[in-house]
CSV table of C-alpha atoms in Angstrom, one decimal:
chain,number,residue,atom,x,y,z
S,260,MET,CA,3.5,75.3,89.8
S,261,ASN,CA,6.1,72.3,89.0
S,262,LYS,CA,7.3,70.0,92.1
S,263,PHE,CA,11.0,71.1,89.8
S,264,ASP,CA,10.5,74.6,89.6
S,265,PHE,CA,13.5,74.8,92.0
S,266,ILE,CA,16.0,73.4,89.4
S,267,LYS,CA,14.6,75.5,86.7
S,268,ASP,CA,15.5,78.2,88.8
S,269,LYS,CA,18.8,77.1,90.0
S,270,LEU,CA,20.0,75.7,86.5
S,271,GLU,CA,18.9,79.7,85.2
S,272,HIS,CA,21.3,81.3,88.0
S,273,LEU,CA,24.3,79.2,86.8
S,274,GLU,CA,23.7,81.2,83.1
S,275,GLN,CA,23.8,83.9,84.4
S,276,LYS,CA,27.4,83.1,85.9
S,277,ASN,CA,28.5,81.6,83.1
S,278,LEU,CA,28.7,78.7,84.4
S,279,ILE,CA,27.3,75.6,83.1
S,280,ARG,CA,29.0,72.9,81.6
S,281,ASP,CA,28.4,71.0,78.8
S,282,GLU,CA,28.9,68.1,77.2
S,283,ARG,CA,32.0,66.6,75.2
S,284,VAL,CA,31.7,63.7,73.9
S,285,PHE,CA,34.8,62.1,72.1
S,286,THR,CA,34.2,59.5,69.0
S,287,SER,CA,37.4,58.3,68.8
S,288,PRO,CA,40.6,57.0,71.4
S,289,GLN,CA,42.0,60.9,73.7
S,290,LEU,CA,44.9,61.8,71.1
S,291,PRO,CA,46.6,64.6,70.3
S,292,THR,CA,44.6,64.8,67.4
S,293,SER,CA,40.7,63.6,68.9
S,294,GLU,CA,37.1,63.2,67.1
S,295,ILE,CA,35.5,65.5,69.5
S,296,ASP,CA,31.6,65.7,68.5
S,297,PHE,CA,32.3,64.3,65.0
S,298,GLN,CA,34.6,67.5,64.5
S,299,ASN,CA,39.3,66.7,64.8
S,300,MET,CA,40.4,68.2,67.4
S,301,LEU,CA,44.4,69.2,69.6
S,302,LEU,CA,43.3,68.6,72.5
S,303,PHE,CA,45.3,70.2,74.9
S,304,SER,CA,42.7,68.6,78.0
S,305,SER,CA,43.5,64.9,78.4
S,306,SER,CA,45.2,63.6,82.1
S,307,ASN,CA,45.9,61.0,79.1
S,308,TYR,CA,49.4,62.6,79.8
S,309,LEU,CA,52.3,59.5,78.3
S,310,SER,CA,49.7,59.0,75.6
S,311,LEU,CA,49.6,56.1,77.7
S,312,SER,CA,45.5,54.5,77.2
S,313,GLU,CA,46.0,54.1,73.3
S,314,ASN,CA,49.8,52.5,73.5
S,315,LYS,CA,49.2,49.5,70.7
S,316,HIS,CA,52.2,47.8,72.4
S,317,ILE,CA,50.0,47.3,75.9
S,318,ILE,CA,46.9,47.1,74.2
S,319,ASN,CA,48.0,43.5,72.3
S,320,VAL,CA,49.1,42.0,75.6
S,321,VAL,CA,46.3,42.9,77.0
S,322,ILE,CA,44.2,41.8,74.1
S,323,GLU,CA,46.3,39.0,74.4
S,324,LYS,CA,45.5,37.7,78.2
S,325,LEU,CA,41.6,38.8,78.0
S,326,LYS,CA,41.7,35.0,77.3
S,327,ASN,CA,41.1,33.3,80.7
S,328,LEU,CA,39.6,36.4,82.1
S,329,ALA,CA,36.4,37.2,83.7
S,330,MET,CA,34.5,40.6,82.5
S,331,GLY,CA,33.7,42.1,85.7
S,332,SER,CA,35.0,40.3,89.4
S,333,GLY,CA,32.5,39.3,90.8
S,334,GLY,CA,31.9,40.8,94.0
S,335,SER,CA,33.4,43.5,96.5
S,336,ARG,CA,36.9,42.8,97.7
S,337,LEU,CA,35.3,41.4,101.4
S,338,THR,CA,33.1,39.0,99.9
S,339,THR,CA,34.2,37.0,96.2
S,340,GLY,CA,35.7,40.4,94.2
S,341,THR,CA,39.6,39.8,95.0
S,342,HIS,CA,41.1,37.9,92.1
S,343,LYS,CA,44.9,36.9,91.7
S,344,LEU,CA,45.4,40.1,89.7
S,345,HIS,CA,44.3,41.8,92.7
S,346,ILE,CA,46.7,40.8,94.7
S,347,GLU,CA,49.9,41.1,92.1
S,348,LEU,CA,49.0,44.6,90.9
S,349,GLU,CA,49.1,46.0,95.3
S,350,GLU,CA,52.0,44.2,95.8
S,351,LEU,CA,54.1,45.6,92.2
S,352,LEU,CA,52.8,49.0,93.9
S,353,SER,CA,54.1,48.6,96.8
S,354,LYS,CA,57.8,47.2,94.8
S,355,ILE,CA,57.4,50.2,92.9
S,356,THR,CA,56.8,52.4,95.5
S,357,GLY,CA,58.7,51.1,98.1
S,358,TYR,CA,55.9,51.5,100.7
S,359,GLU,CA,55.4,48.0,103.4
S,360,SER,CA,51.6,47.4,101.6
S,361,SER,CA,48.7,49.3,99.3
S,362,LEU,CA,45.0,49.4,98.3
S,363,LEU,CA,43.4,49.6,95.5
S,364,TYR,CA,39.6,51.6,95.3
S,365,SER,CA,37.9,51.6,92.0
S,366,SER,CA,38.4,55.8,91.9
S,367,GLY,CA,41.1,59.0,93.0
S,368,PHE,CA,37.6,59.7,94.5
S,369,MET,CA,36.5,56.8,96.8
S,370,ALA,CA,40.2,56.4,97.8
S,371,ASN,CA,40.3,60.5,99.7
S,372,LEU,CA,37.0,59.7,101.3
S,373,GLY,CA,37.8,56.5,102.2
S,374,PHE,CA,40.7,56.4,103.9
S,375,ILE,CA,39.9,60.4,106.0
S,376,SER,CA,36.6,59.0,106.3
S,377,ALA,CA,38.9,55.2,107.8
S,378,LEU,CA,40.6,57.5,109.8
S,379,CYS,CA,39.8,60.6,110.9
S,380,ASP,CA,36.4,61.8,113.7
S,381,GLN,CA,35.8,64.2,116.1
S,382,GLU,CA,39.2,63.3,117.3
S,383,THR,CA,40.5,64.2,115.1
S,384,VAL,CA,42.4,68.4,113.4
S,385,VAL,CA,42.9,67.9,109.5
S,386,PHE,CA,45.0,70.4,108.4
S,387,SER,CA,44.7,71.0,104.4
S,388,ASP,CA,46.1,73.2,101.4
S,389,GLU,CA,43.7,75.6,100.7
S,390,LYS,CA,44.1,74.4,97.5
S,391,ASN,CA,43.3,70.4,98.1
S,392,HIS,CA,41.0,69.3,95.4
S,393,ALA,CA,37.3,68.4,96.3
S,394,SER,CA,37.4,65.4,97.5
S,395,ILE,CA,39.7,65.4,100.6
S,396,ILE,CA,37.3,68.3,100.9
S,397,ASP,CA,34.8,66.0,101.2
S,398,GLY,CA,36.1,63.7,102.7
S,399,ILE,CA,36.9,65.5,105.7
S,400,LYS,CA,33.3,67.2,106.3
S,401,LEU,CA,32.2,62.9,105.4
S,402,SER,CA,34.9,62.5,108.5
S,403,LYS,CA,33.3,65.0,110.8
S,404,ALA,CA,36.8,66.2,112.0
S,405,LYS,CA,38.4,69.4,112.4
S,406,VAL,CA,40.3,71.4,109.8
S,407,GLU,CA,42.4,74.2,109.6
S,408,VAL,CA,42.5,74.9,105.7
S,409,TYR,CA,46.3,76.4,105.5
S,410,ARG,CA,47.3,79.0,103.6
S,411,HIS,CA,49.1,77.1,100.1
S,412,LEU,CA,51.5,75.6,100.4
S,413,ASP,CA,52.6,78.2,103.3
S,414,PHE,CA,54.4,76.2,106.1
S,415,CYS,CA,55.0,79.2,108.6
S,416,ASP,CA,50.7,79.5,108.6
S,417,LEU,CA,51.0,76.2,108.7
S,418,GLU,CA,53.5,75.6,111.3
S,419,ASN,CA,51.2,78.0,113.8
S,420,LYS,CA,48.1,76.4,113.6
S,421,LEU,CA,50.5,72.6,114.2
S,422,LYS,CA,50.9,74.4,117.1
S,423,LYS,CA,47.4,75.0,118.8
S,424,TYR,CA,46.9,71.1,118.7
S,425,PRO,CA,49.3,70.1,121.5
S,426,ASN,CA,46.8,67.3,122.0
S,427,TYR,CA,45.1,66.3,119.8
S,428,LYS,CA,45.3,63.3,116.7
S,429,LYS,CA,46.7,65.7,113.6
S,430,LEU,CA,47.0,64.7,109.8
S,431,ILE,CA,48.0,66.6,107.5
S,432,ILE,CA,46.6,67.1,103.9
S,433,SER,CA,47.9,67.9,100.6
S,434,ASP,CA,47.9,67.4,96.8
S,435,GLY,CA,50.8,66.6,95.3
S,436,VAL,CA,50.5,67.7,91.9
S,437,PHE,CA,47.8,70.5,92.3
S,438,SER,CA,45.4,69.9,89.3
S,439,MET,CA,44.6,73.7,88.6
S,440,ASP,CA,48.2,75.2,88.7
S,441,GLY,CA,49.9,72.7,88.4
S,442,ASP,CA,52.5,73.8,92.2
S,443,ILE,CA,54.6,70.3,92.8
S,444,LEU,CA,54.8,70.3,97.4
S,445,PRO,CA,57.9,70.0,98.0
S,446,LEU,CA,57.7,66.9,100.2
S,447,ASP,CA,60.7,67.2,102.0
S,448,LYS,CA,59.6,70.7,104.0
S,449,PHE,CA,56.2,69.1,104.3
S,450,CYS,CA,57.2,65.5,106.2
S,451,LYS,CA,59.8,67.6,108.2
S,452,ILE,CA,57.4,70.0,110.0
S,453,ALA,CA,54.8,67.2,110.1
S,454,LYS,CA,57.0,64.7,112.5
S,455,LYS,CA,57.5,67.8,114.2
S,456,TYR,CA,54.5,67.3,115.5
S,457,ASP,CA,54.0,64.5,114.8
S,458,ALA,CA,51.4,64.1,112.4
S,459,ILE,CA,50.5,62.1,110.0
S,460,THR,CA,51.3,62.7,106.2
S,461,TYR,CA,49.1,62.2,103.5
S,462,VAL,CA,49.9,63.2,99.9
S,463,ASP,CA,46.8,63.0,97.1
S,464,ASP,CA,49.8,62.1,94.1
S,465,ALA,CA,47.2,61.8,91.5
S,466,HIS,CA,48.9,63.8,88.8
S,467,GLY,CA,52.9,63.4,89.6
S,468,PHE,CA,52.4,59.1,89.7
S,469,GLY,CA,53.3,58.4,86.2
S,470,VAL,CA,55.2,61.6,85.8
S,471,LEU,CA,57.1,63.0,88.2
S,472,GLY,CA,60.5,61.4,89.6
S,473,GLU,CA,63.7,59.4,87.3
S,474,ASN,CA,61.2,56.6,86.6
S,475,GLY,CA,57.9,58.0,86.1
S,476,PHE,CA,57.5,57.5,90.1
S,477,GLY,CA,55.7,60.1,91.3
S,478,ILE,CA,56.7,62.5,93.7
S,479,THR,CA,58.1,60.2,96.5
S,480,GLU,CA,60.9,58.8,94.1
S,481,MET,CA,60.9,62.7,92.9
S,482,CYS,CA,61.6,64.3,96.7
S,483,LYS,CA,62.7,61.3,97.9
S,484,ALA,CA,60.9,61.5,100.9
S,485,LEU,CA,58.2,58.2,102.6
S,486,PRO,CA,55.1,60.4,104.2
S,487,ASP,CA,52.6,57.9,106.1
S,488,VAL,CA,50.6,57.6,102.7
S,489,VAL,CA,50.2,58.6,98.9
S,490,LEU,CA,47.5,58.6,96.6
S,491,VAL,CA,47.8,57.2,93.9
S,492,THR,CA,45.8,56.6,89.9
S,493,PHE,CA,46.0,55.0,87.6
S,494,SER,CA,43.2,57.5,85.0
S,495,LYS,CA,45.4,60.0,84.3
S,496,ALA,CA,49.2,59.3,83.0
S,497,ILE,CA,49.0,55.1,83.5
S,498,GLY,CA,45.6,55.3,80.9
S,499,THR,CA,43.5,53.4,82.6
S,500,SER,CA,41.0,53.8,85.5
S,501,GLY,CA,41.2,52.7,89.8
S,502,ALA,CA,43.6,53.2,92.1
S,503,ALA,CA,45.2,52.8,95.5
S,504,ILE,CA,46.3,54.3,99.1
S,505,LEU,CA,50.3,52.9,99.9
S,506,CYS,CA,50.6,52.9,102.9
S,507,SER,CA,52.3,49.9,106.0
S,508,LYS,CA,50.5,47.0,106.3
S,509,LEU,CA,49.1,47.6,109.7
S,510,LEU,CA,47.2,50.3,107.9
S,511,ARG,CA,45.7,48.1,105.0
S,512,ARG,CA,43.9,45.5,107.7
S,513,TYR,CA,42.6,48.8,108.5
S,514,LEU,CA,41.1,50.6,105.8
S,515,TYR,CA,40.4,46.6,104.5
S,516,ASN,CA,38.0,45.5,107.8
S,517,THR,CA,36.8,50.1,108.1
S,518,SER,CA,37.1,51.5,105.2
S,519,ARG,CA,33.6,52.1,104.0
S,520,GLU,CA,34.3,53.4,99.8
S,521,PHE,CA,36.4,50.0,100.1
S,522,ILE,CA,34.4,47.5,101.9
S,523,PHE,CA,30.5,48.4,100.3
S,524,SER,CA,32.0,48.4,96.7
S,525,THR,CA,32.6,46.1,94.1
S,526,SER,CA,35.8,46.1,92.5
S,527,ALA,CA,37.3,46.6,90.1
S,528,SER,CA,37.2,44.1,87.0
S,529,PRO,CA,40.4,41.4,86.6
S,530,VAL,CA,40.6,43.5,83.1
S,531,ASP,CA,40.2,46.7,84.9
S,532,ILE,CA,42.9,45.0,86.8
S,533,LEU,CA,44.8,43.7,83.8
S,534,MET,CA,45.3,47.0,82.2
S,535,THR,CA,46.6,48.7,85.1
S,536,ILE,CA,49.2,46.2,85.8
S,537,GLU,CA,50.7,45.8,81.8
S,538,ALA,CA,50.9,49.8,81.8
S,539,LEU,CA,52.6,49.4,85.1
S,540,LYS,CA,55.4,47.0,83.3
S,541,TYR,CA,55.0,49.2,80.7
S,542,LEU,CA,56.1,52.6,82.3
S,543,ILE,CA,59.0,51.1,84.3
S,544,ASN,CA,60.8,49.2,81.0
S,545,ASN,CA,60.0,52.3,79.0
S,546,LYS,CA,61.6,55.9,79.5
S,547,ASN,CA,61.0,57.2,76.4
S,548,GLN,CA,56.8,59.3,76.5
S,549,ASN,CA,58.3,60.6,79.9
S,550,GLU,CA,60.9,62.0,78.3
S,551,LYS,CA,58.9,63.3,75.7
S,552,LEU,CA,56.1,64.5,77.9
S,553,LYS,CA,58.6,66.6,79.8
S,554,GLN,CA,60.4,67.8,76.3
S,555,ASN,CA,57.1,68.7,75.1
S,556,VAL,CA,56.4,70.5,78.8
S,557,THR,CA,59.7,72.9,78.1
S,558,TYR,CA,59.7,73.6,75.2
S,559,LEU,CA,55.7,75.0,75.8
S,560,LYS,CA,56.3,75.9,78.0
S,561,LYS,CA,59.3,79.3,77.0
S,562,ARG,CA,57.4,79.7,74.5
S,563,LEU,CA,54.4,81.3,76.4
S,564,SER,CA,57.1,83.3,78.7
S,565,GLU,CA,58.4,84.2,75.1
S,566,ASN,CA,55.1,85.5,74.2
S,567,GLY,CA,54.5,87.2,77.9
S,568,TYR,CA,52.7,84.4,79.8
S,569,ASP,CA,52.6,83.9,83.5
S,570,ILE,CA,53.8,81.3,83.9
S,571,ARG,CA,53.9,79.9,87.3
S,572,GLY,CA,53.9,76.0,88.5
S,573,ASN,CA,56.3,73.7,87.3
S,574,SER,CA,54.5,70.6,86.5
S,575,HIS,CA,53.9,69.7,83.0
S,576,ILE,CA,49.6,70.9,84.8
S,577,ILE,CA,50.1,74.6,82.5
S,578,PRO,CA,47.2,77.5,83.7
S,579,ILE,CA,47.1,80.0,81.7
S,580,PHE,CA,45.3,82.9,84.2
S,581,ILE,CA,42.1,84.8,83.1
S,582,GLY,CA,40.0,85.8,86.0
S,583,ASP,CA,36.0,86.6,84.2
S,584,GLU,CA,34.6,83.7,83.3
S,585,GLU,CA,32.0,85.2,81.1
S,586,LYS,CA,35.9,85.9,79.2
S,587,ALA,CA,37.7,82.9,79.7
S,588,GLY,CA,33.9,81.3,77.9
S,589,GLU,CA,34.0,83.7,75.0
S,590,ILE,CA,37.9,83.1,74.6
S,591,PHE,CA,37.6,78.7,74.9
S,592,LYS,CA,34.6,78.5,72.2
S,593,LYS,CA,37.1,80.9,69.4
S,594,LEU,CA,39.6,78.3,70.2
S,595,LEU,CA,37.1,75.4,69.8
S,596,GLU,CA,35.9,76.9,66.2
S,597,ASN,CA,39.9,77.0,64.6
S,598,GLY,CA,40.4,73.2,66.1
S,599,ILE,CA,41.4,74.0,69.3
S,600,PHE,CA,40.0,71.8,73.2
S,601,LEU,CA,41.0,72.8,75.9
S,602,SER,CA,40.1,73.1,79.7
S,603,ILE,CA,38.2,75.6,81.3
S,604,ILE,CA,38.1,76.0,84.4
S,605,ARG,CA,35.6,78.1,86.6
S,606,PHE,CA,34.0,78.3,90.4
S,607,PRO,CA,34.1,76.0,91.7
S,608,ALA,CA,37.0,73.3,91.1
S,609,VAL,CA,38.2,77.7,91.5
S,610,PRO,CA,37.5,80.7,93.4
S,611,LYS,CA,35.5,82.9,91.5
S,612,ASN,CA,36.1,85.3,89.1
S,613,GLU,CA,39.6,83.8,88.7
S,614,ALA,CA,38.9,81.0,85.6
S,615,ILE,CA,41.7,79.4,83.9
S,616,LEU,CA,42.2,78.3,81.2
S,617,ARG,CA,43.9,74.7,81.7
S,618,ILE,CA,46.7,73.2,79.1
S,619,THR,CA,47.8,69.7,79.7
S,620,PRO,CA,49.6,68.9,76.6
S,621,MET,CA,50.7,64.9,76.2
S,622,ALA,CA,53.8,63.3,75.4
S,623,GLU,CA,52.2,62.5,71.2
S,624,HIS,CA,51.9,66.3,70.4
S,625,SER,CA,54.0,68.7,68.4
S,626,ARG,CA,55.6,71.1,68.1
S,627,GLU,CA,54.0,72.5,64.9
S,628,ASP,CA,50.7,71.1,67.1
S,629,LEU,CA,52.6,73.3,70.1
S,630,ASP,CA,52.5,76.4,68.3
S,631,TYR,CA,49.5,75.6,66.9
S,632,LEU,CA,48.6,76.5,70.5
S,633,VAL,CA,50.2,79.5,70.8
S,634,GLU,CA,49.9,81.0,68.0
S,635,MET,CA,46.0,80.6,68.9
S,636,LEU,CA,46.6,82.1,72.7
S,637,ASN,CA,48.4,85.0,71.5
S,638,LYS,CA,45.1,85.8,68.9
S,639,TYR,CA,41.8,85.2,70.9
S,640,VAL,CA,44.2,86.1,75.2
S,641,LYS,CA,45.1,89.5,74.1
S,642,ASN,CA,42.4,90.3,71.3
S,643,LYS,CA,40.5,93.7,72.7
S,644,ASN,CA,37.6,92.6,72.0
S,645,LEU,CA,36.5,89.6,73.3
S,646,GLY,CA,36.0,92.4,76.9
S,647,ASN,CA,39.3,94.3,78.5
S,648,GLN,CA,42.4,93.1,77.3
S,649,ILE,CA,43.9,90.6,80.1
S,650,ASN,CA,47.1,91.6,81.9
S,651,LEU,CA,49.2,87.8,82.0
S,652,GLN,CA,51.8,89.2,84.0
S,653,ASN,CA,49.0,90.4,86.6
S,654,ASN,CA,46.0,88.1,87.1
């Protein structure tokens, strides 16, 4: 018997449940038409919402400035890894969002782990929306805080749970844009309830930053409300990598000295930080990409609704509810065969037997691209030969 046989057994179990994932290799930038596994495909699953990652203006500015930069940062922020560009980016983020300060992390996942585990302990109760991102769930586990999971966007349920803990430190956490359903948090109601019960508010705005609001500065700009802490990421609409916690100067100083995911990580390279700064500057000065995305999202949702699809979310993330994992996998393969790549989302990202096809249009998709997507969805989502016909309105 081989000592790794147990791994084979676990993989076979995943295979039987239709939960095995395969690698897809890009040999081009993430354009509306991308080369994936050496084939040209219409891409409808990228978080490069504004098509900034391949923006020629941004790339040319970065290339010109690269001659004065080193490739790596040389250490963690507490040792030798703070470059002037790190400070410049943190100050820029504070300026455009209205927060006193900010602190950079290597990724959104690490920022969630780093913030929650530093702030919370066994004397803290964390109130978490049931559809929050996995990194939030893992951060709560790492902190060893008591957790109360409230029903998705159900503030009556949240308030009933808050009432049970009058003498505890309280932290309420929610995604800003929920990455699977596309729902947007009603931030004003969220902050109002938290204030009533003296709870700290934390919002993960990974999918909203760069898209929501008049200037694309995220859910705080759209809702005209400031929670105590906001996480923003650059790996989605901004088109680069990394993340930041937006907060007070007091909290930044505390995280700087206690957050293990920050302290013990090599800081982002000056090259990465430069790319993010230039992408943000472009976003500040150019609203055309944001407007293009909004027009595409509006058009696609209208077409899908006209064809009987249940469009529930109010953001740029559009889920098609399928249910059965095997059926979702069959539809996904048929779409691939017809030159369409989108995300198939299965357990554990969503509950078992609640699989979805997740569509994320980009600013540079054409109307012809969107029409073809709807045509292929109609052909295969409604195809009885792929199993029982999917109930579009009631899944």
